Short mmCIF file of C-alpha atoms and ligand atoms in Angstrom, two decimals:
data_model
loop_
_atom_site.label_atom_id
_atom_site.label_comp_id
_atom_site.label_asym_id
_atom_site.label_seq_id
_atom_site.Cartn_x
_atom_site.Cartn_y
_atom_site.Cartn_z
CA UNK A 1 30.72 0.82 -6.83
CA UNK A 2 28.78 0.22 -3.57
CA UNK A 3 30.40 3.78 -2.70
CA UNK A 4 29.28 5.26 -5.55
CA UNK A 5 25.94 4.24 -4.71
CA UNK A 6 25.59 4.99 -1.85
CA UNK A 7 26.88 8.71 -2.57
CA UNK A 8 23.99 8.79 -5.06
CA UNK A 9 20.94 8.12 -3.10
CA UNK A 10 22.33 10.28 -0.52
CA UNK A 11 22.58 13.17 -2.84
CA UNK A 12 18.60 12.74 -4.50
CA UNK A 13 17.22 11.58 -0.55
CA UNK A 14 19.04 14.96 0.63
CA UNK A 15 17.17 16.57 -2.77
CA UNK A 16 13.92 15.06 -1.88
CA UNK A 17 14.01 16.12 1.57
CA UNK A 18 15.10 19.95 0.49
CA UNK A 19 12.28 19.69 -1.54
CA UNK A 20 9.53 18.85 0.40
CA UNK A 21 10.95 20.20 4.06
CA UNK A 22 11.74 23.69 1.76
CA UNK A 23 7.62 23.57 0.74
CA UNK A 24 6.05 23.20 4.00
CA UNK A 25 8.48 26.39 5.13
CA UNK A 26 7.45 28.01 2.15
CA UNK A 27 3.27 27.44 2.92
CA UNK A 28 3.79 28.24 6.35
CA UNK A 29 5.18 31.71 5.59
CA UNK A 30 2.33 31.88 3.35
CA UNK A 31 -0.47 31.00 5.38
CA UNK A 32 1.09 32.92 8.59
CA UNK A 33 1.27 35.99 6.40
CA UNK A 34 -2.69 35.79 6.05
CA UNK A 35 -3.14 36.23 9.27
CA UNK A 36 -1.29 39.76 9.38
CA UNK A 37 -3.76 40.63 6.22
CA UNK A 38 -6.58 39.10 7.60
CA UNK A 39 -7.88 39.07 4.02
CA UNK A 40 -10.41 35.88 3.13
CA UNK A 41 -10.44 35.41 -0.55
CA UNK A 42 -13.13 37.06 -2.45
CA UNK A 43 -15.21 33.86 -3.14
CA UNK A 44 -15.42 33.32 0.69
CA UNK A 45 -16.62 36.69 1.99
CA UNK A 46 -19.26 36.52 3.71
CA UNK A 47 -19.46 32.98 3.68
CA UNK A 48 -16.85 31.93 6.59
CA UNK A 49 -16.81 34.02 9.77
CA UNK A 50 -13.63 35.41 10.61
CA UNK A 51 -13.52 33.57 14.20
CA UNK A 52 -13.71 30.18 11.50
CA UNK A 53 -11.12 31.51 8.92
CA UNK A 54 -8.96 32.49 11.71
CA UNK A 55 -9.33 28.42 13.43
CA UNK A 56 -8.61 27.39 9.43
CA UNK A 57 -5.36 29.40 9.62
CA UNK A 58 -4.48 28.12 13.09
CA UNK A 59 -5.20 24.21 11.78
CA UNK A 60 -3.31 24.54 9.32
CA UNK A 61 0.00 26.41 10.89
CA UNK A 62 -0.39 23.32 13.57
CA UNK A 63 -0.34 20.86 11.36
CA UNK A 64 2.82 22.31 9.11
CA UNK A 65 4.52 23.04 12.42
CA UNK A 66 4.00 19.01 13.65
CA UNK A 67 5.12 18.70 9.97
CA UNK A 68 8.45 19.95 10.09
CA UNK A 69 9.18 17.17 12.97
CA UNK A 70 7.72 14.02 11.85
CA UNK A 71 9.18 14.81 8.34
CA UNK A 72 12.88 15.08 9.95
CA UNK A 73 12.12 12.38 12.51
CA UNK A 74 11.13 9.86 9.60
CA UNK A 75 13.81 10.59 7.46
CA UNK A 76 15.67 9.93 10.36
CA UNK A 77 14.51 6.74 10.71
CA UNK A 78 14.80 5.56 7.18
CA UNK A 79 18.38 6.60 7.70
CA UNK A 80 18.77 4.47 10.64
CA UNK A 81 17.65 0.99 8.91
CA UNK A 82 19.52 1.70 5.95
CA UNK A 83 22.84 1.96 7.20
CA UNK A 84 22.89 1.13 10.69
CA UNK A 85 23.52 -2.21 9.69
CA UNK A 86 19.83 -3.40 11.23
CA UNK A 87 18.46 -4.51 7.50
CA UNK A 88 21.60 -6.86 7.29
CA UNK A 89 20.96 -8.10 10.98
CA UNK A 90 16.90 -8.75 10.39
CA UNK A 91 17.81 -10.38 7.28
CA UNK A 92 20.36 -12.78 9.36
CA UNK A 93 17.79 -13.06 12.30
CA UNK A 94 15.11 -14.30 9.56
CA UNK A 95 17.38 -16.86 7.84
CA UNK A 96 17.92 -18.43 11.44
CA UNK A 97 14.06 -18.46 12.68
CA UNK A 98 13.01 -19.42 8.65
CA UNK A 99 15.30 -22.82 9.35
CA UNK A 100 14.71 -23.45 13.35
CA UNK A 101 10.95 -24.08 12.05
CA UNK A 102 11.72 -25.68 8.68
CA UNK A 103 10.96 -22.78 6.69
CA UNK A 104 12.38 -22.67 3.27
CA UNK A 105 13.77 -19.50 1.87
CA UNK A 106 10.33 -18.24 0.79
CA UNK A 107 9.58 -18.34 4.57
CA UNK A 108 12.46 -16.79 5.59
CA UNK A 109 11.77 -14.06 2.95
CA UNK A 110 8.27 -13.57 4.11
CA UNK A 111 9.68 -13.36 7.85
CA UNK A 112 12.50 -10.55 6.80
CA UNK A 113 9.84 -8.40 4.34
CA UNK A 114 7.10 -8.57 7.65
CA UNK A 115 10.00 -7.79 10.31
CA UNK A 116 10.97 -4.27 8.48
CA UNK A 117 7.73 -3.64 7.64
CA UNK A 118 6.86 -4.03 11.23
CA UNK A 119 9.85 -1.75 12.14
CA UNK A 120 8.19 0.94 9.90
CA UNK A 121 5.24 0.82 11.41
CA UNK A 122 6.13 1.06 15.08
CA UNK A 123 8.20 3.82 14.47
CA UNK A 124 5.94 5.99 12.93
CA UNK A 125 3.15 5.32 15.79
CA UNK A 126 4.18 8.36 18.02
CA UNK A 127 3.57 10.53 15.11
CA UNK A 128 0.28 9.43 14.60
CA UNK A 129 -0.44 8.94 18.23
CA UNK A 130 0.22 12.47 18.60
CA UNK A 131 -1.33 13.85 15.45
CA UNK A 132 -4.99 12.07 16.25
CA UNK A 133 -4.24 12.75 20.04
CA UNK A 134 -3.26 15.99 20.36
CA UNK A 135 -3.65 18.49 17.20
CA UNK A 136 -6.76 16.59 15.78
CA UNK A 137 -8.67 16.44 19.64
CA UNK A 138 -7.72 20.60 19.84
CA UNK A 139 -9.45 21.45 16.98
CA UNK A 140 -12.49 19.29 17.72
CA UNK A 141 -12.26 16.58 15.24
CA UNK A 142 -10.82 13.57 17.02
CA UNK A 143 -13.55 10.79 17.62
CA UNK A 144 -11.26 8.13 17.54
CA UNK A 145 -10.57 6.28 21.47
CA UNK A 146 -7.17 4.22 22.04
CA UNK A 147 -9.02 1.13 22.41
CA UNK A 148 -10.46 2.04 18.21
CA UNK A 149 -6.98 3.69 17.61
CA UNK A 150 -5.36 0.02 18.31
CA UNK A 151 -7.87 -2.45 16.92
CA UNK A 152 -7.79 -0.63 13.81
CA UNK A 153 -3.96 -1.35 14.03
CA UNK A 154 -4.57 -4.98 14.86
CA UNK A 155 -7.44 -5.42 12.41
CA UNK A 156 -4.77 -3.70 9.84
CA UNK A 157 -1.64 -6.38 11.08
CA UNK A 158 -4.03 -9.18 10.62
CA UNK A 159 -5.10 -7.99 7.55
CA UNK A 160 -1.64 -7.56 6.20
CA UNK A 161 -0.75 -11.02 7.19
CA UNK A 162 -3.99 -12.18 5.41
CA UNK A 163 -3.46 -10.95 2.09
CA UNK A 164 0.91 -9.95 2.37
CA UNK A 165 1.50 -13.86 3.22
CA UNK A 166 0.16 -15.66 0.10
CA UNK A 167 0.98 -12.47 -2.06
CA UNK A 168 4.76 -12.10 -1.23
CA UNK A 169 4.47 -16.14 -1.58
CA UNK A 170 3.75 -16.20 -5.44
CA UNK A 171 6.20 -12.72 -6.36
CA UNK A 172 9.26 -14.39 -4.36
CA UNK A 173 8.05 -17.93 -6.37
CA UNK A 174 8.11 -16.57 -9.80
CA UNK A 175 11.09 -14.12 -8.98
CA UNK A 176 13.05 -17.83 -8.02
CA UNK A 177 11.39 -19.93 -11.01
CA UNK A 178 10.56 -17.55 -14.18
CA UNK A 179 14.42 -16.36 -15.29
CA UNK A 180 15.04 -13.15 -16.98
CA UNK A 181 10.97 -12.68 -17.49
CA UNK A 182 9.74 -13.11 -13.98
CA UNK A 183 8.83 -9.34 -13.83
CA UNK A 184 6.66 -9.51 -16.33
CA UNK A 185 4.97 -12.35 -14.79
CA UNK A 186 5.07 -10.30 -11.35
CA UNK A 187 3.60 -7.42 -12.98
CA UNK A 188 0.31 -9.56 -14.56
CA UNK A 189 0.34 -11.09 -10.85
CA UNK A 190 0.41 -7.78 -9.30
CA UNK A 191 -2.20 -6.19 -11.51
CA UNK A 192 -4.51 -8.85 -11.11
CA UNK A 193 -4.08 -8.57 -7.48
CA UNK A 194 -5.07 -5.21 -7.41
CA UNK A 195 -7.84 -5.48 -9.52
CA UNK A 196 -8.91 -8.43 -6.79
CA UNK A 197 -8.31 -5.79 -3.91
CA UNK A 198 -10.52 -2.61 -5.92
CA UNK A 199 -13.23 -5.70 -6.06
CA UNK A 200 -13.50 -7.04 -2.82
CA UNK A 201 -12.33 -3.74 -0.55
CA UNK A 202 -15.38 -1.94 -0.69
CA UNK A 203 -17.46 -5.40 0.14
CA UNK A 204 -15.17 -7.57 2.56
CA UNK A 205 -12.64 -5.20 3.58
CA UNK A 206 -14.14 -1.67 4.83
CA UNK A 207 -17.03 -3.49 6.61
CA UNK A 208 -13.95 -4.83 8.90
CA UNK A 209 -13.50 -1.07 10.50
CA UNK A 210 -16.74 0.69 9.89
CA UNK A 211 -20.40 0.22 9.20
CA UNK A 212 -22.38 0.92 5.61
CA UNK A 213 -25.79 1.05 5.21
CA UNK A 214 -28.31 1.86 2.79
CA UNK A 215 -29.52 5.59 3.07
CA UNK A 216 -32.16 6.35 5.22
CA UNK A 217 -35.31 6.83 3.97
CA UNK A 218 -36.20 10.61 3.18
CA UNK A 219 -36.00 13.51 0.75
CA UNK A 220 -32.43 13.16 0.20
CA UNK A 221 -32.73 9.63 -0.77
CA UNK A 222 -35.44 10.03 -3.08
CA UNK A 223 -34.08 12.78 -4.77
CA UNK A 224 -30.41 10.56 -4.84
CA UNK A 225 -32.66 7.58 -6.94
CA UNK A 226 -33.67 9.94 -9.36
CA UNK A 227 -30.80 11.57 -9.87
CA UNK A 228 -29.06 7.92 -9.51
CA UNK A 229 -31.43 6.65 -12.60
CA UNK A 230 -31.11 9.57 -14.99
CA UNK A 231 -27.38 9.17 -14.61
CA UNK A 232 -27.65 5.19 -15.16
CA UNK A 233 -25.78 4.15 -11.50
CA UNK A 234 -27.02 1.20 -9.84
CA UNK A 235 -28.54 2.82 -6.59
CA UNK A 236 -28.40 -0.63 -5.00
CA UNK A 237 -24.04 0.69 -4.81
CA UNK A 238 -24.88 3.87 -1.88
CA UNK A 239 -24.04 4.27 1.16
CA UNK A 240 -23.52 5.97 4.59
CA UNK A 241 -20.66 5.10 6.26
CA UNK A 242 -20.08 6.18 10.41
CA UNK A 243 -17.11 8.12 9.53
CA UNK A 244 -18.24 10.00 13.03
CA UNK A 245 -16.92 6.93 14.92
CA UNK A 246 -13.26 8.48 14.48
CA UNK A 247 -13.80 11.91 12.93
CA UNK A 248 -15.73 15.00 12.63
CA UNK A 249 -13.96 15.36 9.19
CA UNK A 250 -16.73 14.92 6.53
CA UNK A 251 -16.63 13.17 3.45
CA UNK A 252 -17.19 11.45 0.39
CA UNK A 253 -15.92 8.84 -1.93
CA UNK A 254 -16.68 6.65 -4.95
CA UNK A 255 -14.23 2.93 -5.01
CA UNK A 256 -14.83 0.00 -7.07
CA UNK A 257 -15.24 -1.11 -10.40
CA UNK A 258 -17.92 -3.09 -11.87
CA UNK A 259 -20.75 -4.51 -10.10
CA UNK A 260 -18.46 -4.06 -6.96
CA UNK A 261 -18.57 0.38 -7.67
CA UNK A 262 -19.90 2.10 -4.33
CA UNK A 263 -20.24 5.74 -3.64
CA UNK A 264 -19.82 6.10 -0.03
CA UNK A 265 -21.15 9.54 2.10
CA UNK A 266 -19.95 9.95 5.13
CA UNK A 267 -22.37 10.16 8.17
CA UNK A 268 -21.13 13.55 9.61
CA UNK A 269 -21.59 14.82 5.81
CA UNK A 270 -24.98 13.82 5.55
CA UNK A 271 -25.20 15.70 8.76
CA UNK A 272 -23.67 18.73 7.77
CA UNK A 273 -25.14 19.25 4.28
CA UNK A 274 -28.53 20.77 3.16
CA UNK A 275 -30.43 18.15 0.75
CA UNK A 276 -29.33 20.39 -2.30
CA UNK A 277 -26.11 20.44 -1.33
CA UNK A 278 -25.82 16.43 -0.48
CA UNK A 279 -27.62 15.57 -4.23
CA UNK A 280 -24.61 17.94 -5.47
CA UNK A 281 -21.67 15.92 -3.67
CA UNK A 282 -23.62 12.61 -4.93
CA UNK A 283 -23.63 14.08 -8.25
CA UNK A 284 -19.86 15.16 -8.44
CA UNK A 285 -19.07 11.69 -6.96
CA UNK A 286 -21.17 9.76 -9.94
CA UNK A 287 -19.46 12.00 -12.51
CA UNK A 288 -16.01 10.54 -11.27
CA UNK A 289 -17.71 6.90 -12.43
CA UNK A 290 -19.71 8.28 -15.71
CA UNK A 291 -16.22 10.15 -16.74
CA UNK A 292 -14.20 6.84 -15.73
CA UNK A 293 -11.74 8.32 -13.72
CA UNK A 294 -10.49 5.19 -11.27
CA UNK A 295 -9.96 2.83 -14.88
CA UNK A 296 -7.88 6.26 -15.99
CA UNK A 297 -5.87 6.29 -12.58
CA UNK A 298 -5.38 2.42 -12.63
CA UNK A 299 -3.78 2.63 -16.08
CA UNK A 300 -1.35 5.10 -15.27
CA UNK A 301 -0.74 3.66 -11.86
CA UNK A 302 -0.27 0.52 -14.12
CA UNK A 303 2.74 2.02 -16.29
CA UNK A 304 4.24 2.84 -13.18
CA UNK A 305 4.34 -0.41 -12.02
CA UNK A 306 5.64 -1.53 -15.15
CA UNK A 307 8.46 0.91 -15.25
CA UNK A 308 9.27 -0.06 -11.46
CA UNK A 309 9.14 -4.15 -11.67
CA UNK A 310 11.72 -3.46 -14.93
CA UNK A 311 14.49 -1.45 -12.64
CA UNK A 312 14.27 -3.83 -10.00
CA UNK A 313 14.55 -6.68 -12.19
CA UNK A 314 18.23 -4.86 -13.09
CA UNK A 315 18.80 -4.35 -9.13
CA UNK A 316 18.60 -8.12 -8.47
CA UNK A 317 21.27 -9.03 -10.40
CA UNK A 318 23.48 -6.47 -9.49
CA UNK A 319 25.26 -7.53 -6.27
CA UNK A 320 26.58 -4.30 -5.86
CA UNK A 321 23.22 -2.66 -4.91
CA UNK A 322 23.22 -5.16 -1.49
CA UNK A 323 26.38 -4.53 -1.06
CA UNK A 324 26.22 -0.83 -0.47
CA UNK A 325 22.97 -1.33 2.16
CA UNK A 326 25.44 -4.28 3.71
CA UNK A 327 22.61 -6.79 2.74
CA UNK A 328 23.86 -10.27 0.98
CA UNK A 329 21.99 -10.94 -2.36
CA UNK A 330 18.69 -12.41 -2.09
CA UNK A 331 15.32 -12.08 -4.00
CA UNK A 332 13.52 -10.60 -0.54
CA UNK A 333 16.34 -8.50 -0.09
CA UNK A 334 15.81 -6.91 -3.75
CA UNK A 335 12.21 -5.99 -2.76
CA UNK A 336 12.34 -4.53 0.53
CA UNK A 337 15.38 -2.08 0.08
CA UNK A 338 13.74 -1.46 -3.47
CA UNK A 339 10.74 0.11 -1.79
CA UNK A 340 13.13 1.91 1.36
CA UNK A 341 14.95 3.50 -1.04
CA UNK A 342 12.53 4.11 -4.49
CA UNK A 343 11.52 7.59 -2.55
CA UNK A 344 14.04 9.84 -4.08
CA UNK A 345 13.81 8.51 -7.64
CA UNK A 346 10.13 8.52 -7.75
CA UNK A 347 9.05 11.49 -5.48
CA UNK A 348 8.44 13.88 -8.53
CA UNK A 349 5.71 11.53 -9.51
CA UNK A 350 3.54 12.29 -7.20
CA UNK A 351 2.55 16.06 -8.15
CA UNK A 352 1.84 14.25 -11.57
CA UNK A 353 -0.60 11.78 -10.32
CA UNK A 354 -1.74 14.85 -7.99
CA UNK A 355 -2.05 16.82 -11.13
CA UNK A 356 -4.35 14.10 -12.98
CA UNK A 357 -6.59 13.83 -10.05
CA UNK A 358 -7.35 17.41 -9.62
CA UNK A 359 -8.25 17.47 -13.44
CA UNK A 360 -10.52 14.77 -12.11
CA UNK A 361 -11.99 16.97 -9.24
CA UNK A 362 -12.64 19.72 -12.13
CA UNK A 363 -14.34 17.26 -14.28
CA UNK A 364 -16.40 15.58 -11.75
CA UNK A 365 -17.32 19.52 -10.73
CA UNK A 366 -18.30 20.36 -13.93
CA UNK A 367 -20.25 16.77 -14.14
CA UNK A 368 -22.23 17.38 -11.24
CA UNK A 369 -23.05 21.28 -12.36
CA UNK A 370 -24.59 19.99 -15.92
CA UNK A 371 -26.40 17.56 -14.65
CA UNK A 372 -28.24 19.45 -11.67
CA UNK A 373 -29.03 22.35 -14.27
CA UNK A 374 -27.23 24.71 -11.74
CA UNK A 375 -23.37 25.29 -10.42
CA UNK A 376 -24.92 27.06 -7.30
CA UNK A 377 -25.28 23.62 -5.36
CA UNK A 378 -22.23 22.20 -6.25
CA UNK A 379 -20.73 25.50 -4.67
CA UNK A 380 -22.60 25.72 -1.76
CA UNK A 381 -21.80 22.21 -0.78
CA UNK A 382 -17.61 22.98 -1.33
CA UNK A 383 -18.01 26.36 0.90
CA UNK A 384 -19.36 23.88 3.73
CA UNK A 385 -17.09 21.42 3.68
CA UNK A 386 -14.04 23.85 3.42
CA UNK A 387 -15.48 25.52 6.37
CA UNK A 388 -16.48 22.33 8.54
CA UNK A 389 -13.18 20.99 7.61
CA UNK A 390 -11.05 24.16 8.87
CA UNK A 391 -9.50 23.65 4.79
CA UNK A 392 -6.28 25.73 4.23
CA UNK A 393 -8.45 28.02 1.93
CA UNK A 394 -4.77 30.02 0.72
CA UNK A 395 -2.03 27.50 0.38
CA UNK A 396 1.32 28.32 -1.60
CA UNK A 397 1.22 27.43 -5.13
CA UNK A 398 3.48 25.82 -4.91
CA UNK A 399 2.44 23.67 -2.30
CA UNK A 400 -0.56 22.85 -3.37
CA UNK A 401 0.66 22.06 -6.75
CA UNK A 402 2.59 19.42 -4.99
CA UNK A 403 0.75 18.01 -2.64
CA UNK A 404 -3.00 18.54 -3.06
CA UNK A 405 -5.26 15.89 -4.73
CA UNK A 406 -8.10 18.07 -4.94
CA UNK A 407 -7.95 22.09 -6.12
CA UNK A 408 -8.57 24.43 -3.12
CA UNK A 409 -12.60 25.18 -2.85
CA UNK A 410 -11.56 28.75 -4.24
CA UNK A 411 -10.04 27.38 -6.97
CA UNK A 412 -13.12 24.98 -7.77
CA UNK A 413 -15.34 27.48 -7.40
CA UNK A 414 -14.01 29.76 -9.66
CA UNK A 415 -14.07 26.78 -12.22
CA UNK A 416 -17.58 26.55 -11.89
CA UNK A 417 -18.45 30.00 -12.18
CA UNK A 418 -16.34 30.62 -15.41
CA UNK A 419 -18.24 27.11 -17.02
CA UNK A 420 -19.34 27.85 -20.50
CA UNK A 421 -23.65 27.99 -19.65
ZN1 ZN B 1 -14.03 14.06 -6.38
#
């Protein structure tokens, strides 16, 4: 049985791999093929300068090209723990430091899920080393230093430690105490604990790595409280944030639910944007609270989590499923080779969820356009960030269909323009 296994997840990993190595080939062919026709899209003529459309194209063949490596070199990897025997050796290593320091087996499962998770991490550093260091510095967007580039890692361990500790504590407690039913205990503990995190995030968490304040005081900000009021959001919930302090990339998001809800602009956007076209992304970002888009994401997220405690409440008791990643059967054991090897068997998921949310980008789009009276800001504003972003503005279909939580600008723009008046 453990060969049979085995066999299997091989066969849907080699799938997933086909699938996703096989679309970045595809967009690159795409996107390089651009160049030969040098033609922008209609909706962008005379709106991006060829010297910028040409830097879009060159961003994104970089990027796909970097791609191609990092996706075979983490594969790799994954490929490495699994059956190298190292997951069977870490979990050994942890049962021996769990008892030299009177740890029970909660401890030692703590120690084993933190020592893989640390092996994760590590490894994929020289990817993102090189991806901040090198592609995002040549195009001009890299503001981030080592010395930020490792206290964000630090601040992130600590953090993990923080909040991983006591919540891998209660799931491996009620996994040990709660028989047959302990997943559905794990998933009300789970959910709750998310619901926590959404809450106290935008509050206690994102202050740790950068700094929000209030808008400054101006025509934007006046014309944000009105628009703020005849919407009905608490102004009191928005922000600038010093995205600049890492990267030239602009943006702009809305997190949290109840009194905790923020909408969050980043510094270089405010920078970047005419008033109009600011009051526009502020609008779009208040339409994804009026239309209640994060409550709509949580519940699906939600069934997910549902359908996912339920398998691996089946994988626990089945020896055989340790046996063919030479781990012995423990409760720890059951969660961290869940989540190594869940990527084949849930990868098609994602361009569902990525689906959902880009109905929520049109919405939100269509929100903001009503309420200013006018889809001409709303445009303007997605024409300067695709530009100022060097945005893929012709990605495969396919690809983006996959991968892209937001529609291309020239798709959104077309939306707007064909709104009912
Ligand atoms: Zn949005």
């Amino acid at each position: 049985m453990d060969q049979a296994i085995v066999t299997i997840f091989l066969a849907l990993f080699a799938v997933q791999f086909a699938v996703e190595f096989g679309l970045n080939e595809l967009n690159l062919r795409y996107v390089a093929a651009s160049v030969h026709t040098k033609a922008v899209p209609e909706l962008f003529r005379g709106k991006i300068d060829s010297q910028s459309y040409q830097r879009s194209i060159d961003y994104t063949l970089t990027n796909g090209r970097f791609h191609r490596w990092s996706e075979v070199y983490s594969s790799a990897i994954l490929l490495i723990v699994l059956f190298s025997g190292l997951i069977g050796l870490v979990d050994r290593w942890s049962a021996q430091l769990a008892s030299s320091v009177s740890l029970g087996s909660y401890g030692q499962g703590i120690i084993f899920c933190f020592a893989i998770g640390l092996i994760i991490t590590l490894t994929a550093l020289p990817t993102e080393l090189y991806a901040t260091f090198a592609i995002e510095a040549k195009f001009g967007f890299n503001k981030t230093t080592l010395g930020i580039f490792l206290s964000d890692k630090l601040k992130g361990l600590f953090l993990s430690a923080l909040l991983g500790v006591p919540f891998l504590f209660v799931v491996l407690w009620l996994m040990d105490i709660m028989g047959w039913s302990w997943w559905l205990w794990a998933f009300v503990f789970v959910s709750a604990f998310q619901l926590l995190m959404i809450v106290i995030f935008p509050t206690f968490i994102a202050p740790w790595f950068n700094k929000f304040e209030p808008l400054k005081e101006g025509e934007l900000r006046e014309r944000i409280l009105a628009l703020a009021d005849q919407v009905g959001f608490k102004t009191s919930g928005i922000f600038s944030m010093d995205g600049s302090r890492r990267s030239a990339h602009s943006n702009a998001y809305f997190t949290g639910i109840g009194k905790a809800k923020r909408i969050v602009l980043f510094d270089t956007l405010i920078e970047q944007m005419t008033t109009t076209e600011g009051l526009a992304v502020l609008a779009h970002e208040m339409g994804h609270y009026k239309l209640k888009h994060i409550r709509r994401m949580l519940l699906v997220q939600a069934a997910f989590l549902f359908g996912g405690l339920y398998v691996l409440s089946l994988l626990v008791a089945y020896p055989p499923f340790f046996a063919a990643f030479g781990l012995d059967p423990s409760n720890h054991g059951a969660l961290v080779l869940f989540s190594l090897v869940s990527g084949p068997f849930t990868f098609y998921l994602a361009p569902v969820m990525n689906r959902l949310s880009r109905q929520h980008e049109y919405e939100a789009d269509r929100f903001a356009a009503k309420t200013l009276h006018d889809g001409k800001p709303m445009e303007q504003a997605l024409v300067n960030l695709t530009v100022k972003n060097l945005s893929n503005l012709t990605p495969h279909p396919w690809y983006s269909a996959y991968h892209y939580s937001h529609p291309t600008a020239v798709e959104r723009i077309d939306a707007i323009r064909h709104l009912p008046a």
